[in-house]
Coordinates of C-alpha atoms in Angstrom, one line a residue:
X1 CA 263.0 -9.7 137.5
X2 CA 266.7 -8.0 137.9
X3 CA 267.9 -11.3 139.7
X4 CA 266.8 -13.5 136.6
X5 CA 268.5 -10.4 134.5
X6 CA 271.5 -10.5 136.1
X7 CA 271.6 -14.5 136.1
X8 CA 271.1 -14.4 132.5
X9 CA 273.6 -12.7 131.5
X10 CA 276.3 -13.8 134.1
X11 CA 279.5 -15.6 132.6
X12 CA 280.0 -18.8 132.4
X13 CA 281.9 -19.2 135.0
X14 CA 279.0 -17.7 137.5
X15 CA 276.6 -20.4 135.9
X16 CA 279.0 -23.2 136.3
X17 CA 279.4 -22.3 140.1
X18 CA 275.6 -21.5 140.7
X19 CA 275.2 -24.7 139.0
X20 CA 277.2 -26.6 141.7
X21 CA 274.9 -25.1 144.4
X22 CA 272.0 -26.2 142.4
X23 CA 273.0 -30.1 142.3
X24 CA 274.6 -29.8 146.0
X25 CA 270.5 -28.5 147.1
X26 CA 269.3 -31.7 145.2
X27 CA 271.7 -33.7 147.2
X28 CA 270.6 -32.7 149.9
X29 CA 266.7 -32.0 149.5
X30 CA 266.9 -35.6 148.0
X31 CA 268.9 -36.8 151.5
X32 CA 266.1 -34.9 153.6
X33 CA 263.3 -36.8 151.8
X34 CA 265.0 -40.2 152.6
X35 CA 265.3 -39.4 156.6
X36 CA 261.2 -38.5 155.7
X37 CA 260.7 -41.6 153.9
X38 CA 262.5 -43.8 156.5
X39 CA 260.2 -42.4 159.2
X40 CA 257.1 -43.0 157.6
X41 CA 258.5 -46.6 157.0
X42 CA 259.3 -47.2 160.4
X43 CA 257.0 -45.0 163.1
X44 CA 258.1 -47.3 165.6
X45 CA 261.8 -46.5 165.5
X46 CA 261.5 -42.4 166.0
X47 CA 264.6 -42.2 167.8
X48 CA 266.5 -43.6 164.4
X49 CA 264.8 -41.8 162.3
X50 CA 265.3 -38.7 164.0
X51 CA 269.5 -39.1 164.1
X52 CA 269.0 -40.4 159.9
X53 CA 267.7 -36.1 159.7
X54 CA 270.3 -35.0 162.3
X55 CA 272.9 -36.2 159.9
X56 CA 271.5 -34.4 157.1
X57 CA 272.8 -31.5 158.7
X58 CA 276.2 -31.7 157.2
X59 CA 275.5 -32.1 153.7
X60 CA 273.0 -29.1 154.7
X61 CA 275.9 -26.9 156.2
X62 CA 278.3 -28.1 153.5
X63 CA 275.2 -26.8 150.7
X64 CA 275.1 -23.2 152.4
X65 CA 278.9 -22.8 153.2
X66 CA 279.1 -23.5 149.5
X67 CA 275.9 -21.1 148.3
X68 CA 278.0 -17.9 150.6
X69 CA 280.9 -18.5 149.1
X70 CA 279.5 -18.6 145.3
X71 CA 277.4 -15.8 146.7
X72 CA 280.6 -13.5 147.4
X73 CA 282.3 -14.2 144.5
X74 CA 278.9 -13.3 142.0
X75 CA 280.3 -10.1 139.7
X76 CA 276.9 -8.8 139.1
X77 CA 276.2 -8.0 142.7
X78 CA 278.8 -6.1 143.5
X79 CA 278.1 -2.7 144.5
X80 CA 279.7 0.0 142.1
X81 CA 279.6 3.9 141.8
X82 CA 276.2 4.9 140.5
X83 CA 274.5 2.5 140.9
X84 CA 272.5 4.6 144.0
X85 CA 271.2 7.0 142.0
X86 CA 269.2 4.2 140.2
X87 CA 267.7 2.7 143.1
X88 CA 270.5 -0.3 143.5
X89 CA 272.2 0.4 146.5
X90 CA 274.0 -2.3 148.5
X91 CA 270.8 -3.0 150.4
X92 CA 269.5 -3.8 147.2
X93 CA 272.0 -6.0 145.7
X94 CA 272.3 -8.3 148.9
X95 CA 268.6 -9.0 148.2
X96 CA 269.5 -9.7 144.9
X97 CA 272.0 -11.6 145.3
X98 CA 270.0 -13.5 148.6
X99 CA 267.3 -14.1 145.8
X100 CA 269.4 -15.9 143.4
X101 CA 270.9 -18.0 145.5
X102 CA 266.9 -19.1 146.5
X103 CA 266.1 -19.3 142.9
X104 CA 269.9 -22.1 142.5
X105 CA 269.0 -23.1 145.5
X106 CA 265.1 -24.0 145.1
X107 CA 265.9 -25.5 141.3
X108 CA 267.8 -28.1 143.1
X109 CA 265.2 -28.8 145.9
X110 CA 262.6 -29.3 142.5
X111 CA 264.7 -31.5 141.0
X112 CA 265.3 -33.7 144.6
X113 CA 261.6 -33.8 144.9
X114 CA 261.1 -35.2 140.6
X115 CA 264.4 -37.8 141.6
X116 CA 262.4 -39.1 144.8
X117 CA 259.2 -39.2 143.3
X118 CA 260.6 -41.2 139.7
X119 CA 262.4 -43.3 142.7
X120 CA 259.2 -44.3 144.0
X121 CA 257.7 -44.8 140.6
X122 CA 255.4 -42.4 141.5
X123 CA 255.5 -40.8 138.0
X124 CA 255.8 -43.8 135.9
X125 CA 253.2 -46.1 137.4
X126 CA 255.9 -48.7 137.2
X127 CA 257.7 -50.3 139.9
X128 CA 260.6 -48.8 142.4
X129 CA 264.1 -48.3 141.8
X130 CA 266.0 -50.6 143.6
X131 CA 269.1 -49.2 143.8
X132 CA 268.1 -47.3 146.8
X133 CA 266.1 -49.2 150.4
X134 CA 262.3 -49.1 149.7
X135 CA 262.1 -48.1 153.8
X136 CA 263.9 -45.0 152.9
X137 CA 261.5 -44.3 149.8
X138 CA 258.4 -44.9 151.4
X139 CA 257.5 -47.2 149.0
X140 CA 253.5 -47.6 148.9
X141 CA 253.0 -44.9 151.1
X142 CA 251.6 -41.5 150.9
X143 CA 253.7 -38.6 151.1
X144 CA 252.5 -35.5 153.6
X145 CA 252.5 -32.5 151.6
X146 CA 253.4 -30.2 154.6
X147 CA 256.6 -32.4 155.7
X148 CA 257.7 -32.8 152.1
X149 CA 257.2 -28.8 151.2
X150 CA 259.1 -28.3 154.8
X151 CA 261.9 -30.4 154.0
X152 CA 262.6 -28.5 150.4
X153 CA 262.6 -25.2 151.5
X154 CA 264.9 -26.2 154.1
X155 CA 268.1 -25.7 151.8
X156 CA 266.8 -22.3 149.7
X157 CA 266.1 -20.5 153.0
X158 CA 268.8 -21.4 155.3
X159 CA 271.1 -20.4 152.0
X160 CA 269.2 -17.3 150.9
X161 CA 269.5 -16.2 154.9
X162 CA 273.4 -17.0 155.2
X163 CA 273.8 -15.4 152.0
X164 CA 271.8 -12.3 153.6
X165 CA 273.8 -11.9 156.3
X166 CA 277.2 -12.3 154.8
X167 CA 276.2 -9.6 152.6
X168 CA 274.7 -7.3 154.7
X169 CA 275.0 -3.8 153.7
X170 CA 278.0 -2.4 156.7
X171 CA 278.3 1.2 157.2
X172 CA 281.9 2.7 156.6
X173 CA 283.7 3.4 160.3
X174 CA 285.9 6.1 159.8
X175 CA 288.8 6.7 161.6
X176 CA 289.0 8.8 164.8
X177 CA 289.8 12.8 164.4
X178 CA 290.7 12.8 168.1
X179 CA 292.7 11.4 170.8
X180 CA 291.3 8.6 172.7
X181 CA 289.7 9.6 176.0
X182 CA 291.9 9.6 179.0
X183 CA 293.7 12.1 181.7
X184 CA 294.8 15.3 179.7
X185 CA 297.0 18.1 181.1
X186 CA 296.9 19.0 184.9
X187 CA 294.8 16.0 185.4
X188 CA 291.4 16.9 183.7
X189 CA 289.9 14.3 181.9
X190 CA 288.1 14.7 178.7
X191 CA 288.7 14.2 175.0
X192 CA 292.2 15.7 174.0
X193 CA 292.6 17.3 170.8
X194 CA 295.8 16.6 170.2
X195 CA 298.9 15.4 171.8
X196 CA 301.3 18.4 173.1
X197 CA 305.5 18.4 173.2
X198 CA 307.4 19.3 175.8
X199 CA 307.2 23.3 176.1
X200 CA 305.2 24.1 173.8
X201 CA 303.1 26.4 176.1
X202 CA 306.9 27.8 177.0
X203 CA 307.0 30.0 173.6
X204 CA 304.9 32.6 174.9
X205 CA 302.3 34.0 172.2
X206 CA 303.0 31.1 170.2
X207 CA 299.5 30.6 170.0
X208 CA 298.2 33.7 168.7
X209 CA 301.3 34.7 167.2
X210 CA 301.3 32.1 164.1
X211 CA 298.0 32.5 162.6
X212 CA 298.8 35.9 162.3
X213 CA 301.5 36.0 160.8
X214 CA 301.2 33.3 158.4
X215 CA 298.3 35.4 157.5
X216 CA 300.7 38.9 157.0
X217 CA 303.5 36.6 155.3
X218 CA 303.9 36.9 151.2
X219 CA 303.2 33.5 149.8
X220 CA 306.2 31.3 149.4
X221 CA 308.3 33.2 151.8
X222 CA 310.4 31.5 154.3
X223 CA 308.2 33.7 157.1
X224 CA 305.2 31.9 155.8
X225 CA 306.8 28.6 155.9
X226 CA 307.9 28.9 159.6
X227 CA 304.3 30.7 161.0
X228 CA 302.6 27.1 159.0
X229 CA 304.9 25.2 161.4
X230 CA 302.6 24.3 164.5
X231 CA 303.8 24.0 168.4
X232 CA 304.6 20.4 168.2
X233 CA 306.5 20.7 165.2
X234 CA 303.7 19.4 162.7
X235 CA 304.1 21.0 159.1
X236 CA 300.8 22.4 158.6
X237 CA 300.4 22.7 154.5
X238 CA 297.9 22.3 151.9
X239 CA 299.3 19.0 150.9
X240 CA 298.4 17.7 154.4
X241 CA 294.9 18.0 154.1
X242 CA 294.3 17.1 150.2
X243 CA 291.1 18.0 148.2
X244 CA 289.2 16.2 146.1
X245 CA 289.8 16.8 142.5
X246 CA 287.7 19.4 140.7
X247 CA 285.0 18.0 138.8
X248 CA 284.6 18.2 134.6
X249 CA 283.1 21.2 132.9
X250 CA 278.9 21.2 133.1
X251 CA 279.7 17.9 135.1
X252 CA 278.5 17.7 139.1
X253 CA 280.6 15.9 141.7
X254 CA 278.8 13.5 143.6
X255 CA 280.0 10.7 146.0
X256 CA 280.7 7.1 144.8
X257 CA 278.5 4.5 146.4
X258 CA 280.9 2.9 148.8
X259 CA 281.9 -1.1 148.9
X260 CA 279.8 -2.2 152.1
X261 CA 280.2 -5.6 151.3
X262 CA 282.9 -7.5 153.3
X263 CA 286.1 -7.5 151.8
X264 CA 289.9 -7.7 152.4
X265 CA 289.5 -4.2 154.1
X266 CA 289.8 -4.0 156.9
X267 CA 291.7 -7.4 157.2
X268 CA 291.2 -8.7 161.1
X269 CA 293.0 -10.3 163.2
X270 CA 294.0 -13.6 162.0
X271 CA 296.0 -14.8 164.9
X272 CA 293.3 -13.8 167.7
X273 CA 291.0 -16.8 166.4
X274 CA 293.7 -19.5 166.9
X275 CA 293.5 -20.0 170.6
X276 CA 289.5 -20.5 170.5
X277 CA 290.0 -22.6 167.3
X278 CA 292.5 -24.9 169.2
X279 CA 290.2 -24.8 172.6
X280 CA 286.9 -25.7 170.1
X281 CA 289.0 -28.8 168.7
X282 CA 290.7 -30.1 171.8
X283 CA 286.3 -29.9 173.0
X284 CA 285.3 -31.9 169.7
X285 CA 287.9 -34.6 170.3
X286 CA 287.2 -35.2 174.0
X287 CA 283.4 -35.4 173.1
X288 CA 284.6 -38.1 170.8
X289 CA 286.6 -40.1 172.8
X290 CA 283.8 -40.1 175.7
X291 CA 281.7 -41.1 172.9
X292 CA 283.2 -43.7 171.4
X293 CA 284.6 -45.5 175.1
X294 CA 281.0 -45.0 176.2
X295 CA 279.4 -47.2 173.0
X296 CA 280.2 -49.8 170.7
X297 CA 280.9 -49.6 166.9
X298 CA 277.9 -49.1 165.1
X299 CA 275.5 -52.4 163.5
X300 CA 275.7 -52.5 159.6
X301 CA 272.4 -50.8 157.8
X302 CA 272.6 -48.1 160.8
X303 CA 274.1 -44.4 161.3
X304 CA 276.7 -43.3 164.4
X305 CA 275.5 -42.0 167.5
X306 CA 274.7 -38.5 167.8
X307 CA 277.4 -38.0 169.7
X308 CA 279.6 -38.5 167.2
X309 CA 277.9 -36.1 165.0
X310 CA 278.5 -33.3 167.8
X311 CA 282.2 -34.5 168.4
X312 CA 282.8 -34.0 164.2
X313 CA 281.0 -30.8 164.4
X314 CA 283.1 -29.0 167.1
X315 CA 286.4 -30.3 165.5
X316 CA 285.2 -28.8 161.9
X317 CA 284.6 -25.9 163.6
X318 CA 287.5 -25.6 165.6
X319 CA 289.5 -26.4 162.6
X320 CA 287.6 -23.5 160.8
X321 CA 288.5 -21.1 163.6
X322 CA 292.5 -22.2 163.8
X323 CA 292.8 -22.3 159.6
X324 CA 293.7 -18.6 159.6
X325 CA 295.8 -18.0 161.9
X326 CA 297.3 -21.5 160.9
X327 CA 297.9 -20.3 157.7
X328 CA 299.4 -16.4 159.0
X329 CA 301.8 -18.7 160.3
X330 CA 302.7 -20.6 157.9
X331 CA 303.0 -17.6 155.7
X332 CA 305.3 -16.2 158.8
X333 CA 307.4 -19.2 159.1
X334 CA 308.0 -19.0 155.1
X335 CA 310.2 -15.5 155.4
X336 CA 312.3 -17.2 159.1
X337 CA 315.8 -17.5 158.3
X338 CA 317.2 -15.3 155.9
X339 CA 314.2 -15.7 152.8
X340 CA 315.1 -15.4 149.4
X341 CA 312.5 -13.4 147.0
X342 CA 310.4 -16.6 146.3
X343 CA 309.9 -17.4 150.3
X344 CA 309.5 -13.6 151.0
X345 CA 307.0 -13.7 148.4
X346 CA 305.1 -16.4 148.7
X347 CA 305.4 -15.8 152.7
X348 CA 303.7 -12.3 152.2
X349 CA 300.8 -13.6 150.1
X350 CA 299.7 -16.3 152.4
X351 CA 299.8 -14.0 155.2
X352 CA 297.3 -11.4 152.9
X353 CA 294.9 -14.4 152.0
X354 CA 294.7 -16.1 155.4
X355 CA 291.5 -14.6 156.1
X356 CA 290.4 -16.1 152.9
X357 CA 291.7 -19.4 152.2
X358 CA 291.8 -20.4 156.2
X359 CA 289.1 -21.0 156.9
X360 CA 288.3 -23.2 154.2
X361 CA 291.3 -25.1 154.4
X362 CA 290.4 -25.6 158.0
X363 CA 287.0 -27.6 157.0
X364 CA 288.6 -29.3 154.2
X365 CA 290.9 -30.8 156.8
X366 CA 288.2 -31.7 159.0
X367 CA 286.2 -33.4 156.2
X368 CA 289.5 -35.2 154.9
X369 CA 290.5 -36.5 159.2
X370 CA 286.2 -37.9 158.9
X371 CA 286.9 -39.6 155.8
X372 CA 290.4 -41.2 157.1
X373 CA 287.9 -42.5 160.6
X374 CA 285.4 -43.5 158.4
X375 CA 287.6 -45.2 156.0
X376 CA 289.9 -47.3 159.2
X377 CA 287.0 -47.6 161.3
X378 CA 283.5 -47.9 159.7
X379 CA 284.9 -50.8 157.5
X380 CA 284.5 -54.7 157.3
X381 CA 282.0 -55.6 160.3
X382 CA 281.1 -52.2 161.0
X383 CA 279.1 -49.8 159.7
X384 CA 277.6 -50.6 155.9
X385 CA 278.8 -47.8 153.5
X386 CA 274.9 -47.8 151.6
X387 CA 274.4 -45.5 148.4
X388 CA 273.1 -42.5 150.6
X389 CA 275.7 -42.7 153.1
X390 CA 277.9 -42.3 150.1
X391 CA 275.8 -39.6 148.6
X392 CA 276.2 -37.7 151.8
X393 CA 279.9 -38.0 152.3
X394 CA 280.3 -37.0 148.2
X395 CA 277.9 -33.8 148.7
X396 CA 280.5 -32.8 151.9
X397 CA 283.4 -33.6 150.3
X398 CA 282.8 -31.8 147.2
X399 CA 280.8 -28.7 148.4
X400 CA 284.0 -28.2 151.1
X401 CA 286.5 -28.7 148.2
X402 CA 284.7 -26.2 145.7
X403 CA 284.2 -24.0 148.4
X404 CA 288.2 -23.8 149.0
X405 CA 288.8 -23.9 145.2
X406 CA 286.3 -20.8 144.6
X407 CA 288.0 -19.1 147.7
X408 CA 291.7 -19.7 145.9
X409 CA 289.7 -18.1 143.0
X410 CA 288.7 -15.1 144.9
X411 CA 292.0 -14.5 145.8
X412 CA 293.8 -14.3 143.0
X413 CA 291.2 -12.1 141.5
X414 CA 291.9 -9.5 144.3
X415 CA 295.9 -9.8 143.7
X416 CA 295.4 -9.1 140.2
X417 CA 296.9 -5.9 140.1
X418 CA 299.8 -6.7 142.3
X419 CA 300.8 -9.3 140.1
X420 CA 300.2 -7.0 137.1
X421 CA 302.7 -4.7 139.4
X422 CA 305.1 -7.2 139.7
X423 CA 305.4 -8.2 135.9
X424 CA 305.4 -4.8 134.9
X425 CA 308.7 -4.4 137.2
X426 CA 310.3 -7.0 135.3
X427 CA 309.1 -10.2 137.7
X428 CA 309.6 -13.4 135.4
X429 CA 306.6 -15.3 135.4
X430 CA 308.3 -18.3 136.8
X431 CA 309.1 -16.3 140.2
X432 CA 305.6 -16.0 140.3
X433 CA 304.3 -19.8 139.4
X434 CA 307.4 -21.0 141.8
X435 CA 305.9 -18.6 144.5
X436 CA 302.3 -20.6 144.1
X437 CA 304.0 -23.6 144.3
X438 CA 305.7 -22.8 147.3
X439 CA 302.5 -21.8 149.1
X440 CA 301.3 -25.0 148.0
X441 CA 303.4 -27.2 149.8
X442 CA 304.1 -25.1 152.8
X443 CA 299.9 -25.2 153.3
X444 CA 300.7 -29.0 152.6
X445 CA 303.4 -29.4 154.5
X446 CA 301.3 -27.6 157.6
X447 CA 297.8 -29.3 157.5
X448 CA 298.7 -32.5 156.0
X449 CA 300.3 -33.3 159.3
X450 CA 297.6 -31.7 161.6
X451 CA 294.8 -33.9 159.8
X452 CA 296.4 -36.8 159.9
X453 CA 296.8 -36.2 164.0
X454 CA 293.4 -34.9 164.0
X455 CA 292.4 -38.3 162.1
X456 CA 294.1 -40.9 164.2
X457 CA 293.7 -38.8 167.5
X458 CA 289.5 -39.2 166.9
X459 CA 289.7 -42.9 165.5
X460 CA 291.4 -44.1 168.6
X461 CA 288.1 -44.3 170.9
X462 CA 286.4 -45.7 168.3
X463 CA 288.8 -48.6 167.0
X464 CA 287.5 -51.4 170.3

């Protein structure tokens, strides 16, 4: 009940997006059903069959990388102070927000399963449609239950799990009181407390001696202010060690409900992924060049090997590994060589949203290099672009797109008070629209190239 709650009175900007993962789960569902209706068409040809559903997994992976990333954008699930004390923790808002991604999800799988069925002229009593093959319909065949149920739960679960687990609730690490473990003084090893200067055991009584007399020491003095300075020359004051403000009259102080879900803080690494992302693509495209100088071009009317579909999948993902430290770099190479403001700027912003924007710009670029194969290869005597092969590459192409757009989204939400900062300061709102545009063409500028190198690098085994 507090899932359909909070999706009723979401903005309309939530309902547009959970809208998109609705039709992307009847794109899919609807997809799953055809590989179902081909098999029961053909039990003789199992082995096609089975590589028709194998495909579906991309459309399938594009649907849940699209259902997370609506997911960790949704307003109403995010945790806030208070919210605790009524029972709606951050465990309890990942469930929520898991379950409304089933309910989007499982809205589209119901309308796939209406679509096939009116297809089949099931519900009408009338003929079939014949804009799509009666073998991948089924046409005047019965329908398992079990395989067809199967099938449409497919998309709300795999979703409703990512979405789980992206939003798991994380406990807070706070950071380390002492000094990391290792050889202390005189050689005995153990956890230090802190890290000594050069004679400070020489003062003799230094140890005993300062307590007491910042202790005896009037307030304010100058004998107070030396006694509060330790052996290593730390200033030991109150303002050091600050206190939490006083609550309100009749009011009791209690503590917030921290942000577990996975945020901008702590940022990782972005860099450290770059080396596996470039090892994971240079894998992808060998397993597509043995591929394709291993087999022929497929025959119209039938789908690419599946090892092909491997060889695509480990270049998408090693392009998703490599987009964000590909785009720390770009943001780096942005403020080389004596920057201006608007380089410096927009230099420092791509290097704060790389973890954000990477990664989706990484699978955009692998869905664009597939379409530029597709488009240069599969064409003219080769493979037969049908109405669900085109329904499958629109469902990638468009979840991977709306998936970076929502991203670009995210992140400007979270620089909203920096910018507020910046025109506050007296920052014309041209700087910052030129900064944008910058960052634009220097993301461009970087993975235009790479995908078009990925592209012809992957259609070269193929093009015999």
């Amino acid at each position: 009940m507090l899932a359909l709650r909070l999706t009723r009175t979401a903005h309309l900007a939530v309902h547009l997006r959970r809208l998109l993962v609705a039709v992307a789960s009847a794109g899919t569902g609807f997809l799953l059903l055809c590989a179902l209706g081909h098999a029961l068409s053909h039990p003789d040809a199992p082995g096609a069959s089975a590589l028709r559903l194998a495909w579906c997994t991309a459309p399938l992976a594009a649907t849940v990388y699209l259902a997370v990333a609506v997911a960790r954008t949704d307003p109403g699930t995010r945790p806030r102070s208070g919210l605790s004390a009524i029972g709606l923790g951050p465990g309890r808002l990942m469930a929520v927000s898991a379950t409304t991604t089933a309910l989007s999800a499982a809205l589209g799988s119901a309308a796939a399963l209406f679509l096939f069925l009116h297809l089949r002229g099931d519900l009408t009593g009338g003929r079939p449609s014949g804009r799509v093959s009666a073998d991948a319909l089924a046409v005047g065949q019965s329908l398992p239950a079990p395989a067809v149920l199967t099938l449409l739960v497919l998309v709300p679960a795999f979703a409703s799990a990512a979405v789980a687990h992206t939003l798991r609730p994380r406990d807070p690490r706070p950071a380390p009181t002492t000094a990391p473990r290792g050889y202390g003084r005189f050689g005995a090893y153990g956890w230090g407390k802190a890290r000594e200067t050069f004679g400070a055991y020489g003062r003799f009584g230094s140890r005993t001696a300062q307590p007491a007399a910042a202790a005896a020491a009037p307030a304010g003095s100058r004998a107070a202010g030396e006694a509060r300075v330790g052996a290593g020359g730390a200033l030991r004051t109150q303002a050091s060690a600050p206190q939490p403000p006083a609550p309100p009259d009749g009011a009791t102080q209690t503590p917030d409900t921290p942000d577990t879900r996975p945020g901008p803080t702590p940022r990782p690494q972005n860099t450290t992924s770059l080396p596996w992302g470039i090892a994971v693509l240079a894998a992808g495209l060998t397993v597509e060049t043995y591929t394709g100088n291993a087999s022929t071009a497929p025959a119209p009317g039938t789908v690419p090997s599946a090892g092909v579909l491997i060889g695509w999948v480990l270049t998408a993902l090693g392009l998703a590994l490599a987009g964000p430290g590909l785009t720390h770099l770009c943001g780096r190479l942005l403020q080389a060589v004596r920057p201006g403001a608007l380089r410096l700027l927009a230099g420092r912003v791509l290097m704060e949203e790389s973890h954000r924007v990477g990664r989706p710009l990484g699978v955009v670029a692998a869905v664009a290099a597939a379409a530029y194969v597709a488009a240069t290869v599969y064409d003219g005597d080769g493979w037969a672009f049908g109405p669900l092969a085109t329904l499958g590459a629109l469902l990638v192409a468009g979840c991977t797109v709306a998936t970076l757009l929502t991203a670009a989204v995210a992140a400007k939400h979270a620089r909203a008070d920096t910018t507020d900062a910046l025109l506050r300061l007296g920052a014309p709102p041209a700087t910052l629209r030129g900064a944008a545009a910058v960052r634009a063409a220097a993301l461009l500028a970087l993975f235009g190239p790479l995908t078009l190198v990925v592209a012809v690098l992957a259609a070269l085994p193929l093009d015999h």
